[in-house]
Short mmCIF file of C-alpha atoms and ligand atoms in Angstrom, two decimals:
data_model
loop_
_atom_site.label_atom_id
_atom_site.label_comp_id
_atom_site.label_asym_id
_atom_site.label_seq_id
_atom_site.Cartn_x
_atom_site.Cartn_y
_atom_site.Cartn_z
CA MET A 23 0.00 0.00 0.00
CA THR A 24 1.32 3.47 -0.81
CA PRO A 25 1.87 5.47 2.33
CA ALA A 26 -1.09 7.80 2.84
CA ARG A 27 -0.74 11.40 3.95
CA THR A 28 -3.81 12.34 5.92
CA ARG A 29 -4.78 15.34 8.01
CA ILE A 30 -7.24 16.93 10.29
CA ALA A 31 -7.78 20.61 9.70
CA PRO A 32 -9.55 21.97 12.75
CA SER A 33 -10.52 25.60 13.19
CA PRO A 34 -9.42 26.95 16.57
CA THR A 35 -12.87 27.85 17.82
CA GLY A 36 -12.71 26.46 21.37
CA TYR A 37 -13.07 22.88 22.51
CA VAL A 38 -12.38 19.65 20.62
CA HIS A 39 -15.66 18.32 19.25
CA ILE A 40 -16.26 14.60 19.53
CA GLY A 41 -16.68 14.58 15.73
CA THR A 42 -13.19 16.03 15.35
CA LEU A 43 -11.88 13.17 17.46
CA ARG A 44 -13.61 10.63 15.21
CA THR A 45 -12.15 12.34 12.12
CA ALA A 46 -8.73 12.39 13.77
CA LEU A 47 -8.90 8.69 14.60
CA TYR A 48 -9.86 7.56 11.12
CA ASN A 49 -7.15 9.71 9.56
CA TYR A 50 -4.67 8.38 12.10
CA PHE A 51 -5.63 4.75 11.40
CA LEU A 52 -5.26 5.16 7.65
CA ALA A 53 -1.90 6.92 7.89
CA LYS A 54 -0.44 4.44 10.38
CA GLN A 55 -1.80 1.42 8.54
CA THR A 56 -0.04 2.44 5.35
CA GLY A 57 3.17 3.64 7.00
CA GLY A 58 2.24 7.20 6.02
CA LYS A 59 1.94 10.47 7.88
CA TYR A 60 -0.86 11.99 9.92
CA ILE A 61 -0.88 15.78 9.98
CA ILE A 62 -2.56 18.54 11.96
CA ARG A 63 -3.21 21.80 10.13
CA ILE A 64 -4.80 24.78 11.81
CA GLU A 65 -7.48 26.49 9.74
CA ASP A 66 -7.73 29.92 11.29
CA THR A 67 -8.87 32.02 8.35
CA ASP A 68 -12.23 32.83 9.87
CA ARG A 69 -10.90 35.50 12.20
CA GLU A 70 -14.22 36.21 13.85
CA ARG A 71 -14.57 32.71 15.25
CA LEU A 72 -11.09 32.40 16.75
CA VAL A 73 -10.91 31.52 20.43
CA GLU A 74 -7.70 32.21 22.31
CA GLY A 75 -5.94 29.08 23.58
CA SER A 76 -7.81 26.64 21.31
CA VAL A 77 -4.71 25.39 19.54
CA GLU A 78 -2.87 24.67 22.81
CA ASN A 79 -5.98 22.96 24.09
CA LEU A 80 -6.34 20.83 20.96
CA LEU A 81 -2.72 19.75 21.03
CA GLU A 82 -2.80 18.91 24.72
CA THR A 83 -6.02 16.96 24.39
CA MET A 84 -4.71 14.93 21.46
CA LYS A 85 -1.49 14.24 23.32
CA PHE A 86 -3.38 13.14 26.42
CA LEU A 87 -5.34 10.74 24.22
CA GLY A 88 -2.07 9.40 22.83
CA LEU A 89 -2.88 10.45 19.28
CA GLU A 90 0.40 11.98 18.23
CA HIS A 91 0.71 13.53 14.79
CA ASP A 92 3.74 13.44 12.51
CA GLU A 93 3.56 16.97 11.15
CA GLY A 94 2.06 20.24 12.29
CA PRO A 95 2.16 22.40 15.39
CA VAL A 96 3.35 20.81 18.63
CA ILE A 97 3.79 22.18 22.14
CA ASP A 98 7.33 22.04 23.49
CA LYS A 99 8.32 21.45 27.11
CA ASP A 100 7.87 25.12 27.95
CA GLY A 101 4.37 25.28 26.52
CA VAL A 102 5.50 27.13 23.39
CA ILE A 103 4.01 26.12 20.04
CA GLU A 104 6.52 25.11 17.39
CA GLU A 105 6.16 23.08 14.18
CA ILE A 106 7.41 19.74 12.94
CA GLY A 107 7.35 18.59 9.31
CA GLU A 108 8.66 19.88 6.02
CA TYR A 109 5.48 21.27 4.48
CA GLY A 110 4.86 24.16 6.87
CA PRO A 111 3.77 26.56 7.96
CA TYR A 112 0.88 24.40 9.17
CA THR A 113 -1.23 27.32 10.31
CA GLN A 114 -3.16 29.06 7.57
CA SER A 115 -2.74 32.60 8.88
CA ALA A 116 1.00 32.15 8.31
CA ARG A 117 0.42 31.18 4.66
CA LEU A 118 -1.36 34.28 3.31
CA HIS A 119 1.39 35.04 0.78
CA ILE A 120 0.97 31.54 -0.65
CA TYR A 121 -2.76 31.91 -1.21
CA ALA A 122 -2.32 35.35 -2.81
CA ASP A 123 -0.26 33.82 -5.64
CA TYR A 124 -2.89 31.19 -6.32
CA VAL A 125 -5.71 33.72 -6.28
CA ASN A 126 -3.81 35.78 -8.86
CA GLN A 127 -3.32 32.69 -10.98
CA LEU A 128 -7.05 32.00 -10.98
CA ILE A 129 -7.83 35.63 -11.88
CA SER A 130 -5.40 35.62 -14.78
CA GLN A 131 -6.78 32.30 -16.02
CA GLY A 132 -10.28 33.80 -16.01
CA ASN A 133 -11.43 31.42 -13.25
CA ALA A 134 -11.95 34.12 -10.65
CA TYR A 135 -12.94 37.79 -10.54
CA HIS A 136 -13.00 40.79 -8.22
CA CYS A 137 -16.31 41.69 -6.69
CA PHE A 138 -16.98 45.15 -5.24
CA CYS A 139 -20.58 44.66 -4.17
CA SER A 140 -21.37 46.06 -0.76
CA LYS A 141 -22.90 44.00 2.03
CA GLU A 142 -26.10 46.01 1.69
CA ARG A 143 -26.35 45.29 -2.02
CA LEU A 144 -25.83 41.56 -1.43
CA THR A 145 -28.48 41.53 1.28
CA THR A 146 -31.02 43.23 -0.99
CA MET A 147 -30.16 40.79 -3.77
CA ARG A 148 -30.68 37.82 -1.45
CA GLU A 149 -34.00 39.15 -0.22
CA GLU A 150 -35.22 39.57 -3.77
CA GLN A 151 -34.13 36.06 -4.64
CA GLN A 152 -35.96 34.71 -1.62
CA ALA A 153 -39.10 36.63 -2.52
CA THR A 154 -39.07 35.22 -6.04
CA LYS A 155 -38.10 31.73 -4.83
CA GLN A 156 -34.78 31.65 -6.70
CA SER A 157 -31.82 29.84 -5.17
CA PRO A 158 -29.55 32.29 -3.33
CA LYS A 159 -26.58 32.94 -5.58
CA TYR A 160 -24.39 35.87 -6.46
CA ASP A 161 -25.88 37.52 -9.57
CA ARG A 162 -22.49 38.18 -11.20
CA THR A 163 -22.92 41.96 -11.39
CA CYS A 164 -19.16 42.47 -11.02
CA LEU A 165 -18.33 39.91 -13.69
CA ARG A 166 -19.75 42.40 -16.17
CA LEU A 167 -17.19 45.10 -15.22
CA SER A 168 -14.54 45.81 -17.85
CA GLU A 169 -10.88 45.25 -17.08
CA ASN A 170 -10.38 49.03 -16.91
CA GLU A 171 -13.26 49.50 -14.49
CA VAL A 172 -11.83 46.81 -12.24
CA GLN A 173 -8.36 48.36 -12.30
CA ALA A 174 -9.76 51.81 -11.58
CA LYS A 175 -11.70 50.55 -8.55
CA LEU A 176 -8.69 48.62 -7.26
CA SER A 177 -6.39 51.62 -7.63
CA THR A 178 -8.71 53.79 -5.55
CA GLY A 179 -8.57 51.12 -2.84
CA GLU A 180 -12.25 50.19 -3.07
CA ASN A 181 -13.12 47.21 -0.87
CA SER A 182 -13.28 43.99 -2.82
CA VAL A 183 -13.38 40.25 -2.55
CA VAL A 184 -12.42 37.65 -5.14
CA ARG A 185 -15.02 35.18 -6.34
CA LEU A 186 -14.67 31.91 -8.14
CA LYS A 187 -16.28 31.84 -11.56
CA ILE A 188 -18.10 28.54 -11.50
CA PRO A 189 -18.11 27.14 -15.06
CA GLU A 190 -21.14 25.64 -16.73
CA GLY A 191 -21.59 21.91 -16.75
CA GLU A 192 -21.54 19.22 -14.12
CA THR A 193 -19.17 18.24 -11.36
CA ILE A 194 -18.70 14.58 -10.61
CA PHE A 195 -16.54 12.99 -7.98
CA GLU A 196 -16.18 9.67 -6.25
CA ASP A 197 -16.59 9.63 -2.50
CA ALA A 198 -14.99 6.61 -0.85
CA VAL A 199 -17.93 6.29 1.51
CA ARG A 200 -20.89 7.62 -0.42
CA GLY A 201 -19.99 6.59 -3.96
CA LEU A 202 -20.42 8.71 -7.08
CA ILE A 203 -21.64 12.25 -6.44
CA LYS A 204 -22.91 14.39 -9.26
CA ILE A 205 -23.99 17.99 -9.11
CA ASN A 206 -25.08 20.48 -11.72
CA ASN A 207 -22.77 23.50 -11.55
CA SER A 208 -25.77 25.79 -11.90
CA GLU A 209 -26.47 24.95 -8.27
CA VAL A 210 -23.07 26.16 -7.14
CA ASP A 211 -22.58 29.77 -6.07
CA ASP A 212 -19.66 31.93 -7.22
CA GLN A 213 -17.91 31.31 -3.95
CA VAL A 214 -15.79 34.05 -2.37
CA ILE A 215 -12.23 32.72 -2.21
CA LEU A 216 -10.41 35.83 -0.97
CA LYS A 217 -12.04 38.11 1.58
CA ALA A 218 -11.71 41.87 1.88
CA ASP A 219 -9.40 41.40 4.88
CA GLY A 220 -6.90 39.60 2.64
CA PHE A 221 -7.63 36.21 4.16
CA PRO A 222 -8.65 33.35 1.90
CA THR A 223 -11.87 31.52 2.66
CA TYR A 224 -11.82 27.90 3.74
CA HIS A 225 -12.53 26.62 0.21
CA LEU A 226 -9.45 28.08 -1.41
CA ALA A 227 -7.11 27.53 1.52
CA VAL A 228 -8.12 23.90 2.02
CA VAL A 229 -7.45 23.01 -1.60
CA VAL A 230 -4.15 24.86 -1.85
CA ASP A 231 -2.90 23.41 1.42
CA ASP A 232 -4.01 19.85 0.81
CA HIS A 233 -2.24 19.99 -2.54
CA LEU A 234 0.98 21.59 -1.28
CA MET A 235 1.05 19.29 1.76
CA LYS A 236 0.65 16.30 -0.58
CA ILE A 237 -2.45 15.04 1.21
CA THR A 238 -3.60 11.80 -0.42
CA HIS A 239 -6.88 11.22 1.46
CA ILE A 240 -9.36 13.69 2.89
CA LEU A 241 -11.47 12.05 5.57
CA ARG A 242 -13.84 14.54 7.17
CA GLY A 243 -17.37 14.92 8.47
CA GLU A 244 -20.35 14.65 6.18
CA GLU A 245 -21.19 18.33 6.66
CA TRP A 246 -18.38 19.14 4.22
CA ILE A 247 -19.71 17.08 1.33
CA SER A 248 -21.69 19.97 -0.10
CA SER A 249 -18.48 22.04 -0.28
CA THR A 250 -16.59 19.34 -2.13
CA PRO A 251 -17.81 20.20 -5.67
CA LYS A 252 -16.20 23.64 -5.26
CA HIS A 253 -12.99 21.97 -4.20
CA VAL A 254 -13.10 19.54 -7.11
CA LEU A 255 -13.55 22.49 -9.48
CA LEU A 256 -10.56 24.25 -7.92
CA TYR A 257 -8.36 21.17 -8.37
CA LYS A 258 -9.35 21.17 -12.04
CA MET A 259 -8.67 24.88 -12.51
CA PHE A 260 -5.22 24.46 -11.03
CA GLY A 261 -4.61 21.31 -13.05
CA TRP A 262 -3.96 19.27 -9.90
CA GLU A 263 -4.94 15.73 -9.14
CA ALA A 264 -7.58 15.63 -6.40
CA PRO A 265 -7.03 13.42 -3.35
CA VAL A 266 -9.43 10.66 -2.32
CA PHE A 267 -12.49 12.11 -0.59
CA ALA A 268 -14.29 10.24 2.18
CA HIS A 269 -17.12 11.85 4.11
CA LEU A 270 -17.79 10.25 7.46
CA PRO A 271 -21.37 9.67 8.64
CA LEU A 272 -23.19 12.20 10.79
CA LEU A 273 -23.18 11.75 14.55
CA LEU A 274 -26.67 11.46 16.03
CA ASN A 275 -28.39 11.69 19.40
CA PRO A 276 -30.23 8.54 20.50
CA ASP A 277 -33.47 10.00 19.06
CA LYS A 278 -31.66 10.22 15.68
CA SER A 279 -31.56 14.02 15.70
CA LYS A 280 -28.29 15.69 14.76
CA LEU A 281 -25.85 15.51 17.66
CA SER A 282 -26.64 17.96 20.41
CA LYS A 283 -24.78 21.22 20.25
CA ARG A 284 -24.45 21.60 23.99
CA GLN A 285 -20.76 21.75 24.74
CA GLY A 286 -21.00 19.38 27.71
CA ASP A 287 -22.28 16.65 25.41
CA VAL A 288 -19.80 17.02 22.59
CA ALA A 289 -16.55 18.41 23.99
CA VAL A 290 -13.85 15.76 24.29
CA GLU A 291 -12.28 17.75 27.15
CA ASP A 292 -15.51 17.42 29.13
CA TYR A 293 -15.55 13.66 28.71
CA LEU A 294 -11.99 13.50 29.99
CA LYS A 295 -12.82 15.80 32.89
CA ARG A 296 -15.61 13.50 33.94
CA GLY A 297 -13.17 10.62 34.08
CA TYR A 298 -13.56 8.67 30.89
CA LEU A 299 -10.26 7.00 30.08
CA PRO A 300 -8.55 7.76 26.76
CA LYS A 301 -8.76 4.08 25.82
CA ALA A 302 -12.50 3.95 26.41
CA LEU A 303 -13.14 7.19 24.55
CA ILE A 304 -11.02 6.07 21.61
CA ASN A 305 -12.74 2.69 21.50
CA PHE A 306 -16.18 4.27 21.68
CA VAL A 307 -15.60 7.07 19.17
CA SER A 308 -13.85 4.78 16.68
CA LEU A 309 -16.96 2.65 16.49
CA LEU A 310 -19.10 5.62 15.43
CA GLY A 311 -19.32 4.72 11.78
CA PHE A 312 -17.17 1.62 11.47
CA ASN A 313 -16.85 -1.75 13.15
CA PRO A 314 -14.03 -3.90 11.76
CA LYS A 315 -15.44 -7.22 12.95
CA GLY A 316 -19.15 -6.55 12.95
CA ASP A 317 -20.30 -7.15 16.49
CA GLN A 318 -17.12 -7.06 18.57
CA GLU A 319 -17.20 -4.06 20.92
CA LEU A 320 -13.76 -3.88 22.47
CA TYR A 321 -10.72 -2.98 20.39
CA GLU A 322 -7.24 -1.74 21.05
CA ILE A 323 -6.10 1.19 18.93
CA GLU A 324 -3.59 -1.10 17.19
CA GLU A 325 -6.43 -3.38 16.08
CA PHE A 326 -8.38 -0.47 14.64
CA THR A 327 -5.26 0.64 12.82
CA GLU A 328 -4.70 -2.78 11.36
CA LEU A 329 -8.32 -3.37 10.37
CA PHE A 330 -9.41 0.10 9.28
CA ASP A 331 -11.06 -0.04 5.89
CA LEU A 332 -12.61 2.99 4.21
CA SER A 333 -14.87 0.80 2.12
CA LYS A 334 -16.47 -0.47 5.34
CA VAL A 335 -17.33 2.94 6.77
CA ASN A 336 -21.11 3.26 7.12
CA LYS A 337 -23.15 5.72 5.13
CA SER A 338 -25.90 6.06 7.69
CA GLY A 339 -25.58 8.25 10.76
CA ALA A 340 -23.94 6.90 13.91
CA VAL A 341 -25.92 7.11 17.16
CA LEU A 342 -24.07 7.94 20.37
CA ASN A 343 -25.10 5.48 23.04
CA MET A 344 -23.72 6.77 26.32
CA GLU A 345 -24.55 3.57 28.16
CA LYS A 346 -22.12 1.82 25.91
CA LEU A 347 -19.45 4.37 26.69
CA ASP A 348 -20.07 3.88 30.43
CA TRP A 349 -19.82 0.14 30.03
CA MET A 350 -16.57 0.43 28.08
CA ASN A 351 -15.07 2.81 30.59
CA ASN A 352 -15.91 0.44 33.44
CA HIS A 353 -14.25 -2.34 31.45
CA TYR A 354 -11.05 -0.35 30.96
CA LEU A 355 -11.06 0.85 34.57
CA LYS A 356 -11.18 -2.75 35.76
CA ALA A 357 -8.27 -3.65 33.51
CA LEU A 358 -5.89 -1.10 35.07
CA SER A 359 -3.06 -2.23 37.33
CA ARG A 360 -2.90 -0.84 40.85
CA ASP A 361 -0.24 1.67 39.83
CA GLU A 362 -2.07 2.74 36.69
CA LEU A 363 -5.27 3.21 38.62
CA LYS A 364 -3.47 5.30 41.20
CA GLU A 365 -2.28 7.73 38.55
CA VAL A 366 -5.54 8.09 36.65
CA ALA A 367 -7.52 8.48 39.88
CA ARG A 368 -5.18 11.07 41.40
CA PRO A 369 -6.88 14.16 39.90
CA PHE A 370 -10.34 12.83 40.75
CA VAL A 371 -10.14 12.22 44.50
CA GLN A 372 -9.39 14.68 47.23
CA ALA A 373 -7.80 12.04 49.48
CA ASN A 374 -4.17 11.08 48.98
CA VAL A 375 -3.99 8.15 46.56
CA ASP A 376 -0.50 7.28 47.83
CA ASN A 377 -2.13 6.19 51.08
CA GLU A 378 -2.74 2.44 51.06
CA LEU A 379 -6.25 2.56 52.43
CA VAL A 380 -7.32 5.21 49.92
CA LEU A 381 -5.97 3.20 47.03
CA ASN A 382 -7.50 -0.01 48.39
CA ALA A 383 -10.87 1.69 48.49
CA ILE A 384 -10.41 2.89 44.92
CA MET A 385 -9.37 -0.60 43.82
CA ILE A 386 -12.66 -1.97 45.15
CA GLU A 387 -14.93 0.79 43.97
CA ARG A 388 -13.58 1.03 40.43
CA GLU A 389 -15.43 -2.22 39.82
CA ARG A 390 -18.71 -0.40 40.29
CA VAL A 391 -18.25 3.01 38.70
CA SER A 392 -18.50 4.12 35.11
CA ARG A 393 -16.38 7.19 35.56
CA LEU A 394 -13.51 8.33 37.74
CA ASP A 395 -15.47 11.33 38.98
CA GLU A 396 -17.82 8.96 40.82
CA LEU A 397 -15.03 7.62 43.02
CA GLN A 398 -14.78 10.46 45.53
CA GLU A 399 -18.27 9.90 46.81
CA LYS A 400 -17.91 6.12 46.84
CA ILE A 401 -14.79 5.90 48.97
CA GLY A 402 -15.94 8.13 51.82
CA TYR A 403 -16.97 5.38 54.26
CA TYR A 404 -13.67 3.57 53.86
CA LEU A 405 -11.75 6.60 54.95
CA GLU A 406 -13.77 7.78 57.89
CA GLU A 407 -15.05 5.87 60.87
CA PRO A 408 -18.77 5.88 60.11
CA ALA A 409 -21.36 7.31 62.50
CA TYR A 410 -24.54 5.25 62.33
CA ASP A 411 -27.51 3.92 64.24
CA GLY A 412 -26.81 0.48 65.77
CA ALA A 413 -30.21 -0.74 64.52
CA ILE A 414 -28.79 -1.25 61.02
CA LEU A 415 -26.54 -4.00 62.41
CA ILE A 416 -29.52 -6.29 62.96
CA TRP A 417 -30.37 -8.60 60.11
CA LYS A 418 -34.07 -8.81 59.27
CA LYS A 419 -34.28 -12.46 60.41
CA ALA A 420 -32.26 -11.96 63.59
CA ASP A 421 -32.16 -9.86 66.77
CA ALA A 422 -29.69 -7.66 68.63
CA GLY A 423 -28.39 -10.50 70.77
CA ASP A 424 -27.59 -12.62 67.73
CA ALA A 425 -25.96 -9.72 65.91
CA LYS A 426 -23.75 -9.07 68.91
CA ALA A 427 -22.81 -12.74 69.24
CA GLN A 428 -21.87 -12.96 65.58
CA LEU A 429 -19.76 -9.82 65.73
CA GLU A 430 -17.97 -11.18 68.76
CA GLY A 431 -17.31 -14.40 66.86
CA MET A 432 -15.86 -12.41 63.96
CA LEU A 433 -13.72 -10.35 66.29
CA LYS A 434 -12.17 -13.50 67.71
CA LEU A 435 -11.70 -15.10 64.32
CA LEU A 436 -9.91 -12.09 62.89
CA GLN A 437 -7.85 -11.47 66.00
CA GLY A 438 -6.60 -15.03 65.74
CA VAL A 439 -5.21 -14.87 62.19
CA GLU A 440 -1.92 -13.48 60.91
CA ASP A 441 -2.07 -10.33 58.75
CA ASP A 442 -0.99 -12.50 55.83
CA ALA A 443 -4.24 -14.46 55.97
CA LEU A 444 -6.06 -11.23 55.05
CA SER A 445 -4.01 -10.26 52.04
CA SER A 446 -6.55 -11.18 49.37
CA ILE A 447 -10.30 -10.84 49.13
CA GLU A 448 -10.64 -14.51 48.16
CA GLN A 449 -8.64 -15.63 51.21
CA ILE A 450 -10.81 -13.55 53.50
CA GLU A 451 -13.97 -14.91 51.94
CA THR A 452 -12.78 -18.50 52.35
CA LEU A 453 -11.76 -17.89 55.96
CA ILE A 454 -15.15 -16.47 56.91
CA LYS A 455 -17.25 -18.91 54.91
CA ASN A 456 -15.38 -21.86 56.41
CA TYR A 457 -16.05 -20.44 59.86
CA ILE A 458 -19.76 -20.09 59.09
CA GLU A 459 -19.94 -23.65 57.85
CA ALA A 460 -17.89 -25.14 60.65
CA ASN A 461 -20.13 -23.47 63.23
CA GLY A 462 -23.38 -24.36 61.49
CA LEU A 463 -24.31 -20.68 61.04
CA SER A 464 -26.10 -18.95 58.17
CA ASN A 465 -24.55 -16.37 55.90
CA GLY A 466 -27.18 -13.73 56.68
CA ASN A 467 -26.75 -13.90 60.45
CA VAL A 468 -23.00 -13.40 60.20
CA LEU A 469 -22.36 -11.39 57.09
CA TRP A 470 -25.06 -8.75 57.59
CA PRO A 471 -23.85 -7.45 60.98
CA LEU A 472 -20.24 -7.82 59.87
CA ARG A 473 -20.74 -5.80 56.71
CA THR A 474 -22.81 -3.06 58.33
CA ALA A 475 -20.35 -2.75 61.21
CA LEU A 476 -17.46 -2.40 58.77
CA SER A 477 -19.19 0.11 56.54
CA GLY A 478 -21.69 1.81 58.85
CA ARG A 479 -24.15 1.63 55.95
CA GLU A 480 -27.02 -0.53 54.87
CA LYS A 481 -25.62 -0.65 51.36
CA SER A 482 -21.92 -1.12 50.79
CA SER A 483 -19.37 -3.42 49.25
CA SER A 484 -18.98 -6.93 50.62
CA PRO A 485 -17.48 -7.59 54.07
CA PHE A 486 -14.60 -9.47 52.44
CA GLU A 487 -13.71 -6.49 50.28
CA LEU A 488 -14.05 -4.17 53.25
CA ILE A 489 -11.75 -6.22 55.50
CA TRP A 490 -9.20 -6.39 52.71
CA ALA A 491 -9.37 -2.64 52.07
CA LEU A 492 -9.45 -1.52 55.71
CA GLY A 493 -6.80 -3.92 56.98
CA LYS A 494 -6.87 -5.88 60.22
CA THR A 495 -6.61 -3.11 62.81
CA GLN A 496 -9.21 -0.84 61.30
CA SER A 497 -11.57 -3.77 60.70
CA LEU A 498 -11.26 -4.89 64.33
CA ASN A 499 -11.92 -1.33 65.54
CA ARG A 500 -15.08 -1.09 63.50
CA ILE A 501 -16.34 -4.49 64.66
CA GLU A 502 -15.72 -3.50 68.28
CA LYS A 503 -17.61 -0.31 67.74
CA GLY A 504 -20.52 -2.33 66.29
CA ILE A 505 -20.54 -4.55 69.36
CA SER A 506 -20.67 -1.49 71.59
CA LEU A 507 -23.76 -0.22 69.76
CA LEU A 508 -25.73 -3.41 70.40
N1 LIG B 10 -11.62 23.66 8.97
C1 LIG B 10 -12.58 22.64 8.74
C2 LIG B 10 -13.13 22.21 10.10
O1 LIG B 10 -13.13 23.01 10.97
C3 LIG B 10 -11.91 21.50 8.01
C4 LIG B 10 -12.78 20.68 7.12
C5 LIG B 10 -11.92 19.77 6.28
O2 LIG B 10 -11.40 18.80 6.85
O3 LIG B 10 -11.71 20.04 5.11
O4 LIG B 10 -13.56 21.13 10.33
#
């Protein structure tokens, strides 16, 4: 396979959208699978939408996810943005001189023209078109200006933009996901390619950059498919070979509406802040539009890379099922080693994760949470001697006397064993269950008071887990306290 050069071309308008992550992943898979390069280019030509700090945020988020790019802006150790790769600059605002040459080329070829129409005139034109039910398109008033008139206006410094002169005919291109796409050029507007502020519009800049950066495949969201005919026309006008286009399916809410625009639902940073692990997020987002093996749900990034296949990307929209994400995150949380868990949990709990009891509690509770931000609340009763009403110690089929007797039995049993005998949950369970059997007792009579004494709560993890997490001394203290309440 020829090495692919792929890219994402985000605009720095704030947070990283979950759709941008999906686009990034598919581009990453294709590049890595073919031994090619995956590039980040910053498309900052729309100056009104820029949000300070977005580029740093994007780069940090991608790095945190482990999705490193081969070319483009990177943040160095001191937090300063620099660039790697030989096709830079990779930020469009630093490439204005490049676009200017190509705009001039199009004008001299007769493929583009200056337009001096004021905003007011264009608004009136659009209103008239709407009233008469015509499709909203520039009416080419300025195309009728003579060369001398154009030069005269330019020399007096009159405000102008440059528009593409869309030729007659049809534009046809092959989309790797959606197949053959055909559009009558009469439906395409004379797109502005250079704005009055000297910045190119997206359409010109994207084509020039993808060509100069030798991009072989453009994988991007479906919302860009309607712009593609303009791009295909530009490739033709320049006499360049167009890359492969692949438009990825829309992302949908569970009710099949277009994905919610609320930032909390779509910002990758927010998912990470709530304690979804990079692995889970990558697994989940990669499956939005493509599943290499049909019904398998869990994949490592290396497997996606190996099995990625553009021809298997779905055409129909991909629904985000948050329950699945929760399930995946729980799966990946359970797979972490003690040390790994310690590090990922650190920012999410106020207690010190280097403390053995804290980490023990986290080890137990990670089995039952979907996200790391649920841990703090779950580990409270491990860390603090619980205050509770002694009535909860009494099992529904027993009385206070029995509860007390059973707790005393447990106290003796645990006092009599070496610390070593309590070093795994399974060992503790065997020890206690053997005791119950040997003494002809029932689980309920023993385990209920034991568990409630250890946790101080009617609902908690099992007594075996609690003894393991709390350790011998703390467990004995809590049992003694239970006895004193009966
Ligand atoms: N700048 C566009 C964006 O924000 C890039 C679209 C494309 O990939 O061509 O998504």
